XYZ file of C-alpha atoms in Angstrom:
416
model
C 95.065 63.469 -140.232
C 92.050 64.807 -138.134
C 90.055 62.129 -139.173
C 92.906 59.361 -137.863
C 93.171 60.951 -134.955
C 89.513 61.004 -134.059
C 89.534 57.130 -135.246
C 91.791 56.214 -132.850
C 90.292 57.870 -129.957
C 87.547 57.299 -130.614
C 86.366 56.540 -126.682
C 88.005 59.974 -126.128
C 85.635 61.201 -128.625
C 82.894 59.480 -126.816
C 83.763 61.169 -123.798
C 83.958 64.707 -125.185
C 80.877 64.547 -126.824
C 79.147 63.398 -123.064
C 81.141 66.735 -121.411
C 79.783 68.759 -124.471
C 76.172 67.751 -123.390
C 76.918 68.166 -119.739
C 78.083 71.968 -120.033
C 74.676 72.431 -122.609
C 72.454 70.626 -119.536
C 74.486 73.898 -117.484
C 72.890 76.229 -119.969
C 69.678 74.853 -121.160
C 68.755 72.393 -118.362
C 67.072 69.786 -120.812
C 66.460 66.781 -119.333
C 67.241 64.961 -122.499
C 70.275 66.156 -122.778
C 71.481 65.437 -119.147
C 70.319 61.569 -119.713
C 73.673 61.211 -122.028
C 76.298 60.702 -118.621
C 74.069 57.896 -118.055
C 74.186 56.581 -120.944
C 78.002 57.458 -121.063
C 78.753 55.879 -117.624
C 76.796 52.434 -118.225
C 78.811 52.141 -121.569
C 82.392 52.606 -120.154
C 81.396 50.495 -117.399
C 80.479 47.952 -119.570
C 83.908 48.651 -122.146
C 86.306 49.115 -118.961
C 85.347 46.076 -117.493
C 85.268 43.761 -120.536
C 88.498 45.481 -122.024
C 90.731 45.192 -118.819
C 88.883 42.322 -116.684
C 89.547 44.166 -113.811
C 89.533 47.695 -112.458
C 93.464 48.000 -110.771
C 93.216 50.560 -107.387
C 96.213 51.110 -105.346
C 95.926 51.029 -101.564
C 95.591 54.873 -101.269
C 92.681 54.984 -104.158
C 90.868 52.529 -102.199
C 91.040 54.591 -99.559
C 90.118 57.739 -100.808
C 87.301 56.864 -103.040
C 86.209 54.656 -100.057
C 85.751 57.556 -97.514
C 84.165 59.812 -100.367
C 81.687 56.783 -101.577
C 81.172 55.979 -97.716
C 80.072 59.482 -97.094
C 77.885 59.335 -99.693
C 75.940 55.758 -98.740
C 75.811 56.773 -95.037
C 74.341 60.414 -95.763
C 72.449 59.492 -98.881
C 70.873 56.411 -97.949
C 71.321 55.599 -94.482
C 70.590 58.573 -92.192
C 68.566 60.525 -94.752
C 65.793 62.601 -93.148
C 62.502 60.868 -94.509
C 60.910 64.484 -94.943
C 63.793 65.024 -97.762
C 64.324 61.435 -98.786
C 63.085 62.256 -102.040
C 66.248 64.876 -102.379
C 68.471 63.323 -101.167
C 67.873 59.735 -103.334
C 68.275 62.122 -106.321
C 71.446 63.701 -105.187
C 72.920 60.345 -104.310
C 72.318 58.868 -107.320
C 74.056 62.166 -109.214
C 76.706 61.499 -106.679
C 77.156 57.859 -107.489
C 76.958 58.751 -111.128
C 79.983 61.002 -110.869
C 81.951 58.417 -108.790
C 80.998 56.242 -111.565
C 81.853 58.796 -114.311
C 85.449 59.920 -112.707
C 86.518 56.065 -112.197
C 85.630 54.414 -115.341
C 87.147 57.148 -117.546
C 90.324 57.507 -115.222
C 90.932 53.922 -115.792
C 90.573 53.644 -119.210
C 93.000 56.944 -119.616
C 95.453 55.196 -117.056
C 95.416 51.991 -118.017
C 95.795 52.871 -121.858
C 98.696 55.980 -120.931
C 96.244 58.493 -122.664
C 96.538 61.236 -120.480
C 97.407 63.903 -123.077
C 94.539 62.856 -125.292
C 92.209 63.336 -122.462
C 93.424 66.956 -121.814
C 93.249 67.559 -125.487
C 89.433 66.335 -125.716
C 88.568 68.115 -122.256
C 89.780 71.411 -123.556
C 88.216 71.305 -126.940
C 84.922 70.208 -124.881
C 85.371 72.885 -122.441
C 86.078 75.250 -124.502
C 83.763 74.827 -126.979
C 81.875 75.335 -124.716
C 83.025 79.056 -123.433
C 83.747 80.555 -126.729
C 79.615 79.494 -127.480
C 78.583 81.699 -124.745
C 81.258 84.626 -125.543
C 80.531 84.836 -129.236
C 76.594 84.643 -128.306
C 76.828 87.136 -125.389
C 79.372 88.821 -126.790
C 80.325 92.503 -124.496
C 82.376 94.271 -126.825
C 84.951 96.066 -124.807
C 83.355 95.573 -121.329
C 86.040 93.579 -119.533
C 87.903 96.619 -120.169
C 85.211 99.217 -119.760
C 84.527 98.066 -116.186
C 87.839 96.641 -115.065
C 87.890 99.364 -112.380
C 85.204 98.228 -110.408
C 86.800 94.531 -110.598
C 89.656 96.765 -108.033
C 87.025 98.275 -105.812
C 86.584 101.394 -108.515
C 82.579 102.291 -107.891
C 80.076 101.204 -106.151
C 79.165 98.194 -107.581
C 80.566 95.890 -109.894
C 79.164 95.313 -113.353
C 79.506 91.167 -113.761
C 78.223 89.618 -117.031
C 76.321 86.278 -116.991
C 77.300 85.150 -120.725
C 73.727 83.741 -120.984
C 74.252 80.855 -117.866
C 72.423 81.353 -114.617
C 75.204 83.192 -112.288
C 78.202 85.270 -113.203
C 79.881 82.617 -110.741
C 79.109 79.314 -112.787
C 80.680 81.436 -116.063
C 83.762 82.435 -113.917
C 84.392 79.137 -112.868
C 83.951 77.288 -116.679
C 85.905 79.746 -117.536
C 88.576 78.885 -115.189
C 88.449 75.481 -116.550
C 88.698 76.395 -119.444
C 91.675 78.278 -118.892
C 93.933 76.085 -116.867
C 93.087 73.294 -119.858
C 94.011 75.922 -122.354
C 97.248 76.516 -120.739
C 97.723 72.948 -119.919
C 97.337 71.726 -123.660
C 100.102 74.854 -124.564
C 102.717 73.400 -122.411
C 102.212 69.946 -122.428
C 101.266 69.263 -126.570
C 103.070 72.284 -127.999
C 105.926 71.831 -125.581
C 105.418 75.531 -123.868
C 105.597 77.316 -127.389
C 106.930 80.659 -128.108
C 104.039 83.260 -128.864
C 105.888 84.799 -131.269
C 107.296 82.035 -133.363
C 106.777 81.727 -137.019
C 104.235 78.888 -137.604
C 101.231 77.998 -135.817
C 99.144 75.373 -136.281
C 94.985 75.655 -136.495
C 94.897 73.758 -133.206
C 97.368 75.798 -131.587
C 95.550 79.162 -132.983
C 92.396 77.946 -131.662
C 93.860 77.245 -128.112
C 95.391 80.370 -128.123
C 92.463 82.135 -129.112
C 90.656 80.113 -126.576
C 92.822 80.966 -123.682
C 91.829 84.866 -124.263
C 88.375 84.560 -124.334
C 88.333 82.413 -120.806
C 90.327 85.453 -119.027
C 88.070 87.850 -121.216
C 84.601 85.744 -119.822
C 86.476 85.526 -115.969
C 87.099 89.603 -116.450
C 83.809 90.369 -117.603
C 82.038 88.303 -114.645
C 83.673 90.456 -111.902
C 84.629 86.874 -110.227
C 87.972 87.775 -107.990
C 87.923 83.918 -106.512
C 88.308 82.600 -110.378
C 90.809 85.264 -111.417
C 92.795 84.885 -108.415
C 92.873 80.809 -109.065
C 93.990 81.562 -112.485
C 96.672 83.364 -111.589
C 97.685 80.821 -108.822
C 97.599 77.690 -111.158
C 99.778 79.818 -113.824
C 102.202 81.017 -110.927
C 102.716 77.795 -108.993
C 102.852 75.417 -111.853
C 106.027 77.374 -113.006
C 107.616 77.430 -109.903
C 107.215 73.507 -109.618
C 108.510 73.037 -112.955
C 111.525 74.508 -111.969
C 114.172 71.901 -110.435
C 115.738 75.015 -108.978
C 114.656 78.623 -108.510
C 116.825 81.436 -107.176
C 119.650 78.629 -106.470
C 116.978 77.373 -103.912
C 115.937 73.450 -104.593
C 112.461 73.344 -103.907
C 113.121 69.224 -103.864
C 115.348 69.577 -101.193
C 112.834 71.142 -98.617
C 110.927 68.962 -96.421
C 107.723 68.339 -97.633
C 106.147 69.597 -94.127
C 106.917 73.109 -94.827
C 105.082 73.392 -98.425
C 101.845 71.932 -96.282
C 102.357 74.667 -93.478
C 102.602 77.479 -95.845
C 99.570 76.113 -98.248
C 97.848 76.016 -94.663
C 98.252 79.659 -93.531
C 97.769 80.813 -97.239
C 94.544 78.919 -97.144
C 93.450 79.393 -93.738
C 94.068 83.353 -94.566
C 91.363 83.385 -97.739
C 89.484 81.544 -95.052
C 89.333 84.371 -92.849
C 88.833 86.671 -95.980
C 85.663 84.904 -97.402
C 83.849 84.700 -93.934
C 84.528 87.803 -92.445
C 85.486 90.060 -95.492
C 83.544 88.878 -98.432
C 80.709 91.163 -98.755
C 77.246 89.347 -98.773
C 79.047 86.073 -99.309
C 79.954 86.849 -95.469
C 76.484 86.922 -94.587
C 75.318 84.384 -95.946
C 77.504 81.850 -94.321
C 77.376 83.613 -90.827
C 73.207 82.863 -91.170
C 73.245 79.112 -92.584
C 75.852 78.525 -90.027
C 73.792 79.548 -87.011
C 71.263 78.070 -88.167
C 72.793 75.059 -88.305
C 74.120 75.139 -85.111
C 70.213 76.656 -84.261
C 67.951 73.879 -85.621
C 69.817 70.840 -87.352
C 71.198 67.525 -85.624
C 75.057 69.040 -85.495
C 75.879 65.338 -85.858
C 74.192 64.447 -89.271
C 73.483 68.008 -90.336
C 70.194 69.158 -92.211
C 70.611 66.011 -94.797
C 72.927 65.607 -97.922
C 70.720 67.585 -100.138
C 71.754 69.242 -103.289
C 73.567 72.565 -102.288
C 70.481 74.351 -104.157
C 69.123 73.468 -101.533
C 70.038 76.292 -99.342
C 69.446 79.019 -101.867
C 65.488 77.570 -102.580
C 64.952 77.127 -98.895
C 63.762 73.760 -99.085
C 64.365 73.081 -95.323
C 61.671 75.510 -94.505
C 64.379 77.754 -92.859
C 65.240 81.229 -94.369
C 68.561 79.674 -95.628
C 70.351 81.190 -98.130
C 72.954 80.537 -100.787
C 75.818 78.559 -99.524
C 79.001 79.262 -101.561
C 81.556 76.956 -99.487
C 82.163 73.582 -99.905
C 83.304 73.377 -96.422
C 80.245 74.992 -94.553
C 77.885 73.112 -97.663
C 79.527 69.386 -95.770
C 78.663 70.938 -92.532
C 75.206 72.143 -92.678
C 73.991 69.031 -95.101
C 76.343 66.236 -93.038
C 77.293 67.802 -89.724
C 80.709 67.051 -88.229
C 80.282 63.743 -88.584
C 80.431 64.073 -92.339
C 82.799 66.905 -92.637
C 85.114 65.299 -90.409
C 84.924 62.223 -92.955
C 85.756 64.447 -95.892
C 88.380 66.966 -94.378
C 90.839 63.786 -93.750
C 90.519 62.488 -96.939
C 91.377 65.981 -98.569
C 93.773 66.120 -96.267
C 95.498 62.559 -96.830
C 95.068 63.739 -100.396
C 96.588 66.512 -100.037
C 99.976 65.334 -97.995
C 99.874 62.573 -100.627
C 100.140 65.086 -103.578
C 103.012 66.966 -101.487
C 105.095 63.855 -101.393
C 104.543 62.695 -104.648
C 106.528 65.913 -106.165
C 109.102 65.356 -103.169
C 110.169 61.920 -103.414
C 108.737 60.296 -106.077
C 109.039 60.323 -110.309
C 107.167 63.333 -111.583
C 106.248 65.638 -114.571
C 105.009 69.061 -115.894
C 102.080 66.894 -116.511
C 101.759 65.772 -112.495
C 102.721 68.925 -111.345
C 99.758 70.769 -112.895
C 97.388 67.798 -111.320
C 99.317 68.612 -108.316
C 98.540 72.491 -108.361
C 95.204 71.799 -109.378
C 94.000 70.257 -106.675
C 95.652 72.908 -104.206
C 93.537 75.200 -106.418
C 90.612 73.331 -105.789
C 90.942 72.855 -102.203
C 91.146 76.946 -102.329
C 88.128 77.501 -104.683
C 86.069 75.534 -101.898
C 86.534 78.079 -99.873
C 83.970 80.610 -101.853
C 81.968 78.019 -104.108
C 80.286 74.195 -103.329
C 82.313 72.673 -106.409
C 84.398 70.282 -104.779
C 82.574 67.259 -105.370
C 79.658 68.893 -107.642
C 77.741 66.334 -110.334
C 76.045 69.513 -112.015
C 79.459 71.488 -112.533
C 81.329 69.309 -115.837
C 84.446 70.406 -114.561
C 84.703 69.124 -111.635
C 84.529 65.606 -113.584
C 87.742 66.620 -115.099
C 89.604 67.714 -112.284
C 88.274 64.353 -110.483
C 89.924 62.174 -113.070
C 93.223 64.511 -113.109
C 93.303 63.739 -109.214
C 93.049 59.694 -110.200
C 95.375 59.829 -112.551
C 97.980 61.730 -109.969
C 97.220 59.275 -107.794
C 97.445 55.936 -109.421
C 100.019 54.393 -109.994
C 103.639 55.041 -112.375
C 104.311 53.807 -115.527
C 107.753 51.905 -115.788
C 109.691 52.458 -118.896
C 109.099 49.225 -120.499
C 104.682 50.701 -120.391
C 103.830 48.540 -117.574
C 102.155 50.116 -114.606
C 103.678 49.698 -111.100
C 101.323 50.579 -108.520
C 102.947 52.785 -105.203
C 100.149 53.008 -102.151
C-alpha cells in the first residue's frame, strides 16, 4: 500500500526528498547538498511546463508575485550598491530560486487537486527532520526542568540549540513542524479522537511527532514560536466553526476581523521593539543607523539578512530579527513600501475569501497561517527567507489559497 502510494506521487516524493536536503543544508551547510533545489526547480520547470502547456495565474497572483519579483529585480539587480554587488547577485538568485521553487510546485499541486498529498509529504519532510535533531540532542526532562524560566522564573533562560546554529531557527522548524502535524490530524484523519481504539503507524508517528515539536519549541525558550503555536491552534478552531457562542463569525463585516488583527499586531509590535530584551536593542541601533548612514530611499542594499549580524556594511550592525525593519534597512521605504501593500492586499484578500467566498478547514488553516506569518515577522526575517525550508511551504500554502476554486465537476474556475 506504501509502495502505491509513493508510486503515484511520485513528484510529491521528488519534492520531499528536495525539502529533506534543504533542512540538512540548515544543519550541515554542505554545499552539495544545497545544489539539489536547483536541480529540483529546473526539473519541475521543465515537467510543469511540458505537462500543463501553460502556467494558469489569476489576476490577483499576477499581482502579488509581480510586486514581490519586482522588488526583487529592482533591489537585486538594478540599484544594487557595486561595493556589495557580489551579495546581493547571490541573494537574488536564492530569491529567484524560491519564486521559482514556490510557483512551479504550487501549480503542479493546484492544477492536479493534490493539496493533501503535499501536506502529507511536507510534514513527513519536516518532521523528519525535527525528530533527527531531538533524538540526537536529546534533553531528557529539560523542557520541564526549566519551564520556569520560559515565565520569567530566574535570571536567565536555559534555551537548547538541538545541534542547529540558534535556539531561534529550532523554534521556528519546530513550529513548522507543528502546525503540519496538526494540519495532517485534522485534515487526513478527519480531527481524530486521541483516545480511540485503533491507530494507524502514520497516525502514531504524527502524533508522536506533534510532541516532540512542542517538546523542541519548550526546550528552546522561544516565546514568539510558542505563542504562534498556540495562535494557529486557537484561531483555526474558531474559523472552523460556522457559529460560536450563537455569534456568526460569517456574518461580520470583513473590516472588523482586519481592525482587530491590526491592533493585535500592532500591540506585539510595540512589545518586540520596546519590550523585547536585547532583541529591542538591536533594532533601535540598525534602525538609526539606517536612518544615520544609508540612502533612506534604497536602503543599505538587498543583502542577505546575515548580513547585519556579520557586519558586512562596515557598520557595527547587529542581528536583525524583523522582517519589517530587515525590508527597511536593506530596501529603504521605497522597498518596504512595495512589500507592505502587497502583504496587505494579501492579507484583505485572505479576509474576504473566508467571508464571501467557498471555503474549507483546509483554506482556513492557509488563511491563519499567513496571519501567523505576518506576526512571526515581527521578531524573525522569515517572511520571504530562501535559507529557512519552511517558508517554501507556507509560500505554496499562500498560492494555493489564492488561486483559483475547483468546481464540482474538477475543473478550476479562476476568481481575481
Amino acid at each position: 500500500m506504501i509502495t502505491k502510494f509513493l508510486k503515484n506521487n511520485s513528484i510529491m516524493l521528488i519534492y520531499a526528498v528536495t525539502l529533506l536536503s534543504m533542512f540538512m543544508f540548515v544543519k550541515t551547510v554542505n554545499p552539495i547538498v544545497n545544489y539539489i533545489r536547483y536541480a529540483y526547480v529546473f526539473f519541475m520547470g521543465i515537467f510543469v511546463v511540458a505537462k500543463h502547456k501553460e502556467l494558469l495565474f489569476n489576476k490577483f497572483m499576477l499581482l502579488i508575485l509581480g510586486c514581490f519579483i519586482a522588488h526583487t529585480v529592482i533591489f537585486g539587480f538594478m540599484l544594487a550598491p557595486d561595493s556589495l554587488s557580489d551579495i546581493i547577485e547571490d541573494n537574488t538568485i536564492d530569491l529567484i530560486l524560491f519564486w521559482g521553487f514556490v510557483i512551479f510546485t504550487a501549480q503542479y499541486v493546484w492544477k492536479n487537486r493534490l493539496d493533501k498529498q503535499f501536506l502529507i509529504f511536507s510534514q513527513i519532510a519536516t518532521t523528519l527532520f525535527v525528530n533527527y535533531c531531538y533524538i540526537t540532542n536529546f534533553n531528557g526532562i529539560a523542557p520541564v526542568k526549566f519551564l520556569p524560566t520560559l515565565f520569567g522564573a530566574g535570571i536567565n533562560r536555559i534555551r537548547f540549540t538541538f545541534g542547529l546554529s540558534a535556539t531561534n531557527r529550532a523554534a521556528y522548524i519546530a513550529l513548522a513542524a507543528f502546525i503540519l502535524s496538526l494540519m495532517v490530524w485534522r485534515e487526513c484523519f478527519n480531527n481524530k479522537k486521541l483516545f480511540s481504539k485503533e491507530w494507524t503507524f502514520f497516525e502514531v508517528y504524527v502524533f508522536f511527532s506533534g510532541v516532540v515539536s512542542v517538546l523542541v519549541m519548550v526546550s528552546t525558550q522561544t516565546r514568539g514560536a510558542l505563542l504562534s503555536a498556540a495562535i494557529f491552534f486557537v484561531l483555526t478552531s474558531i474559523l472552523d466553526k460556522e457559529c460560536l457562542f450563537k455569534l456568526n463569525f460569517k456574518n461580520i463585516d470583513w473590516k472588523i476581523y482586519f481592525i482587530f488583527a491590526a491592533v493585535l499586531l500592532l500591540f506585539y509590535a510595540y512589545f518586540v521593539f520596546f519590550n523585547a530584551d536585547s532583541r529591542s536593542e538591536n533594532l533601535a541601533i540598525n534602525l538609526d543607523l539606517f536612518l544615520a548612514s544609508a540612502n533612506q530611499a534604497t536602503g543599505f542594499g538587498y543583502t542577505p539578512f546575515s548580513t547585519f549580524l556579520t557586519q558586512g556594511f562596515g557598520l557595527a550592525t547587529r542581528p536583525i530579527d524583523c522582517y519589517y525593519l530587515y525590508i527597511l534597512c536593506a530596501t529603504g521605504f521605497t522597498g518596504l513600501a512595495l512589500i507592505l501593500i502587497s502583504m496587505i492586499i494579501m492579507l484583505t484578500r485572505a479576509i474576504r475569501i473566508y467571508c464571501f467566498e467557498a471555503t474549507s478547514t483546509l483554506k482556513n488553516s492557509y488563511i491563519v497561517l499567513y496571519i501567523v506569518m505576518i506576526f512571526i515577522a515581527f521578531s524573525e526575517s522569515s517572511f520571504v527567507a530562501p535559507y529557512s525550508p519552511y517558508s517554501y511551504i507556507y509560500w505554496v500554502m499562500f498560492l494555493l489559497l489564492f488561486l483559483g476554486q475547483y468546481n464540482d465537476s474538477g475543473n478550476i474556475t479562476e476568481k481575481g
